Coordinates of C-alpha atoms in Angstrom, one line a residue:
N735 CA -15.5 20.2 31.7
C736 CA -12.1 18.3 32.2
A737 CA -10.2 20.7 30.0
F738 CA -6.6 19.5 30.4
G739 CA -7.3 18.2 33.9
Q740 CA -9.3 15.8 36.0
C741 CA -13.0 15.4 36.7
V742 CA -15.3 12.8 38.3
Y743 CA -17.1 10.6 35.8
R744 CA -20.1 8.3 36.1
E745 CA -19.8 4.6 35.2
D746 CA -23.0 2.7 34.4
T747 CA -23.3 -1.1 34.5
F748 CA -25.1 -1.7 31.3
Q749 CA -26.7 -4.5 29.3
A750 CA -27.4 -3.5 25.8
A751 CA -31.1 -3.6 24.7
P752 CA -32.0 -3.8 21.0
C753 CA -32.6 -0.4 19.3
S754 CA -36.1 -0.1 17.9
L755 CA -35.1 0.5 14.3
T756 CA -31.5 -0.9 13.9
G757 CA -31.6 -4.0 16.1
P758 CA -28.8 -4.8 18.7
P759 CA -26.4 -2.0 19.4
T760 CA -22.9 -2.3 17.8
L761 CA -19.9 -3.1 20.0
L762 CA -16.3 -3.0 18.9
T763 CA -13.4 -4.2 21.1
G764 CA -10.1 -2.4 21.6
G765 CA -7.8 -4.1 24.1
I766 CA -7.7 -6.8 26.8
N767 CA -5.8 -7.1 30.0
A768 CA -4.3 -10.1 31.8
A769 CA -7.6 -10.7 33.7
G770 CA -9.5 -10.9 30.5
W771 CA -11.2 -7.5 30.9
I772 CA -11.9 -5.9 27.6
S773 CA -12.1 -2.3 26.4
G774 CA -14.0 -1.0 23.4
V775 CA -16.6 1.3 21.9
F776 CA -20.4 1.1 22.2
F777 CA -22.6 2.7 19.6
D778 CA -25.9 3.9 21.1
C779 CA -29.2 3.8 19.2
E780 CA -28.6 7.2 17.7
G781 CA -25.1 6.1 16.4
Y782 CA -23.0 8.0 18.9
R783 CA -20.0 6.3 20.3
H784 CA -19.1 5.7 24.0
P785 CA -16.2 4.0 25.7
F786 CA -16.8 0.8 27.7
W787 CA -15.0 -2.0 29.5
W788 CA -16.3 -5.5 30.2
D789 CA -15.4 -7.4 33.3
G790 CA -16.4 -10.9 32.1
S791 CA -20.0 -10.5 33.3
F792 CA -21.1 -6.9 32.8
M793 CA -20.4 -4.1 30.4
H794 CA -19.5 -0.8 32.1
V795 CA -20.1 2.4 30.0
V796 CA -18.1 5.5 31.0
A797 CA -20.0 8.7 30.8
L798 CA -17.5 11.3 29.5
P799 CA -17.5 15.1 30.3
A800 CA -20.1 17.3 28.8
N801 CA -17.7 19.2 26.5
R802 CA -16.5 15.9 24.9
P803 CA -19.3 13.3 25.6
H804 CA -18.5 10.9 22.8
G805 CA -15.5 8.6 22.6
A806 CA -13.9 5.1 22.4
A807 CA -11.6 3.1 24.6
S808 CA -8.6 1.5 23.1
D809 CA -6.9 -0.4 25.9
I810 CA -7.1 -1.4 29.6
N811 CA -4.3 -2.5 31.9
T812 CA -4.2 -4.8 34.9
S813 CA -5.1 -2.0 37.3
S814 CA -8.3 -1.4 35.2
Q815 CA -7.0 2.0 33.9
L816 CA -8.9 2.6 30.7
V817 CA -7.5 4.8 27.9
G818 CA -9.0 6.1 24.7
S819 CA -10.2 9.2 22.9
M820 CA -13.1 11.6 23.4
W821 CA -14.7 14.3 21.2
N822 CA -18.0 16.1 20.7
D823 CA -20.1 15.1 17.6
F824 CA -22.5 18.0 18.3
T825 CA -19.9 20.8 18.2
G826 CA -17.0 19.2 16.2
S827 CA -14.5 20.0 19.0
S828 CA -11.1 18.5 18.7
T829 CA -10.3 15.0 19.8
H830 CA -8.5 14.6 23.1
A831 CA -7.0 11.5 24.8
F832 CA -8.1 10.4 28.2
V833 CA -7.4 7.9 31.0
A834 CA -10.2 6.8 33.3
H835 CA -9.7 5.1 36.7
R836 CA -11.8 4.7 39.8
G837 CA -14.2 7.4 39.1
V838 CA -11.8 10.0 37.8
I839 CA -11.2 10.8 34.1
T840 CA -8.1 12.7 33.1
D841 CA -7.8 14.7 29.9
L842 CA -4.2 14.1 28.7
G843 CA -4.0 17.4 26.9
T844 CA -2.0 17.8 23.7
L845 CA 1.6 18.3 22.6
S846 CA 0.6 21.7 21.2
G847 CA -1.1 23.0 24.4
D848 CA -4.1 25.2 23.6
N849 CA -3.2 25.8 20.0
P850 CA -6.5 25.8 18.1
L851 CA -4.7 24.5 15.0
A852 CA -3.6 21.4 16.7
G853 CA -5.0 18.1 15.3
P854 CA -6.5 15.2 17.2
T855 CA -4.8 13.6 20.2
T856 CA -5.5 9.8 20.7
A857 CA -4.4 7.3 23.3
M858 CA -3.7 3.9 21.9
A859 CA -2.2 1.8 24.7
I860 CA -1.3 1.7 28.4
N861 CA 1.1 -0.6 30.2
D862 CA 0.8 -2.0 33.7
L863 CA 2.9 0.9 35.0
G864 CA 0.3 3.4 33.8
V865 CA 2.5 4.8 31.0
I866 CA 0.3 5.8 27.9
V867 CA 1.2 6.1 24.3
G868 CA -0.5 7.5 21.2
S869 CA -0.3 10.4 18.8
S870 CA -1.0 14.2 19.1
G871 CA -1.6 16.7 16.3
A872 CA 1.1 19.3 15.8
P873 CA 0.6 22.2 13.3
P874 CA 1.0 22.4 10.5
E875 CA -0.9 19.1 9.6
S876 CA 1.3 16.6 11.3
L877 CA 1.0 13.9 14.0
H878 CA 3.7 13.1 16.6
A879 CA 3.9 10.0 18.7
F880 CA 3.8 10.7 22.4
R881 CA 4.5 9.1 25.7
W882 CA 2.5 10.2 28.8
E883 CA 3.5 9.5 32.3
N884 CA 2.4 11.1 35.7
G885 CA 0.7 14.1 34.0
T886 CA 3.4 14.9 31.4
M887 CA 3.1 14.3 27.7
T888 CA 6.4 13.9 25.9
D889 CA 7.1 13.9 22.1
L890 CA 9.1 10.8 21.2
N891 CA 11.0 12.8 18.6
V892 CA 11.5 9.8 16.4
S893 CA 14.0 10.0 13.5
L894 CA 11.6 10.4 10.6
G895 CA 8.7 12.7 10.0
P896 CA 6.5 14.6 9.6
L897 CA 4.1 11.9 10.8
S898 CA 4.5 9.4 13.6
E899 CA 2.1 7.3 15.8
A900 CA 2.7 5.1 18.7
F901 CA 0.5 2.0 18.9
D902 CA 1.7 -0.1 21.8
I903 CA 3.9 -0.1 24.8
N904 CA 5.2 -3.0 27.0
N905 CA 6.1 -3.1 30.7
R906 CA 9.7 -2.3 29.9
N907 CA 8.4 1.0 28.4
E908 CA 9.5 -0.1 24.9
I909 CA 7.2 1.5 22.3
C910 CA 6.3 0.6 18.7
G911 CA 4.6 2.4 15.9
F912 CA 5.3 4.1 12.6
M913 CA 7.1 7.2 11.4
G914 CA 7.6 9.0 8.1
S915 CA 4.5 9.8 6.0
S916 CA 1.2 8.1 5.1
S917 CA 2.7 6.9 1.8
N918 CA 6.2 6.2 3.0
A919 CA 6.0 4.9 6.6
R920 CA 8.6 3.0 8.5
A921 CA 8.0 0.7 11.5
F922 CA 9.9 1.6 14.6
R923 CA 10.8 0.4 18.1
W924 CA 11.6 3.2 20.7
H925 CA 13.2 2.9 24.1
D926 CA 14.9 5.4 26.4
G927 CA 15.1 8.0 23.6
V928 CA 16.5 5.7 21.0
T929 CA 14.5 5.0 17.8
T930 CA 15.2 1.8 15.9
Q931 CA 13.8 1.6 12.4
L932 CA 12.6 -2.0 11.8
S933 CA 12.2 -2.0 8.0
D934 CA 13.4 -0.2 4.9
L935 CA 10.0 -0.8 3.3
H936 CA 6.6 0.8 3.8
S937 CA 5.7 -0.6 7.2
A938 CA 4.1 -0.1 10.6
A939 CA 4.4 -1.9 14.0
Y940 CA 1.2 -2.5 16.0
G941 CA 2.1 -4.6 19.0
I942 CA 5.1 -5.3 21.3
N943 CA 5.4 -7.9 24.0
N944 CA 7.5 -7.8 27.2
H945 CA 10.4 -9.5 25.5
G946 CA 10.6 -6.7 22.9
D947 CA 9.3 -8.7 20.0
V948 CA 7.2 -6.5 17.6
C949 CA 4.5 -7.5 15.2
G950 CA 3.3 -5.5 12.2
F951 CA 3.4 -5.4 8.4
Y952 CA 5.5 -4.3 5.5
S953 CA 4.5 -3.8 1.8
E954 CA 6.3 -3.6 -1.5
R955 CA 5.6 -3.4 -5.2
T956 CA 6.1 -6.5 -7.2
P957 CA 5.5 -7.4 -10.9
N958 CA 2.2 -8.9 -9.7
G959 CA 1.1 -5.8 -7.8
L960 CA 1.3 -4.7 -4.2
S961 CA 2.5 -7.4 -1.8
V962 CA 1.6 -7.0 1.9
K963 CA 3.3 -9.3 4.5
A964 CA 2.5 -9.8 8.2
V965 CA 5.8 -9.8 10.0
L966 CA 7.5 -10.4 13.4
W967 CA 10.5 -8.3 14.3
S968 CA 12.2 -10.2 17.1
A969 CA 14.1 -8.6 19.9
D970 CA 17.3 -10.2 18.6
G971 CA 17.0 -8.4 15.3
R972 CA 15.4 -11.1 13.1
Q973 CA 12.6 -10.4 10.6
I974 CA 10.2 -13.3 10.3
E975 CA 7.3 -13.3 7.8
I976 CA 4.1 -14.8 9.2
S977 CA 2.8 -17.2 6.7
G978 CA 1.4 -20.8 6.5
L979 CA -1.7 -20.3 4.4
P980 CA -1.7 -22.2 1.1

């Protein structure tokens, strides 16, 4: 059942056929690696979700363990390690993060261990070193950003709470995400235990490249209503609004 451990999984090469009532199955993409391989989620004809990766020619659907047979893949690295989240729509079991590679799927566990009150654990990104980031539920009713490496999940312990999520990691193990609360979030960059807040406004950071440049958004109230701006926070400390539309 892959409870906090490893098990062998089946991977099926798949070409989606139309569903009899709903037409072509729905596919949503998650991440892409340097080879152009894509991760994502496949909705079967009954509406259940399954992780997949696409190698440029074929779609490979990963069959998850029986206790958490439903899921989605969010990222894939150059070694074809696939990360995502898995759950059970039949029983309502808690969501766990996973990494799948060469026929083995690993349940990443949670920051709270076997605590039944722990919330969902999701894996959002993996770098080419195999380091994974995401978020894990921590009672009472909070999420904490984590870093997972070689079987160990570590709380980033960012400087604001009670909520934090990590969305991306580069090959220098720099991580970005948000911290604070759902209504008062702050974008951050994290490296070697040091958290850098990127904005004083409501914000979140979603992507980081190997130079340390971070992309995301910030929002603020103006006399004309809520203004939301796409932004680049450069590695040298500049904040650059992404614009150009009329």
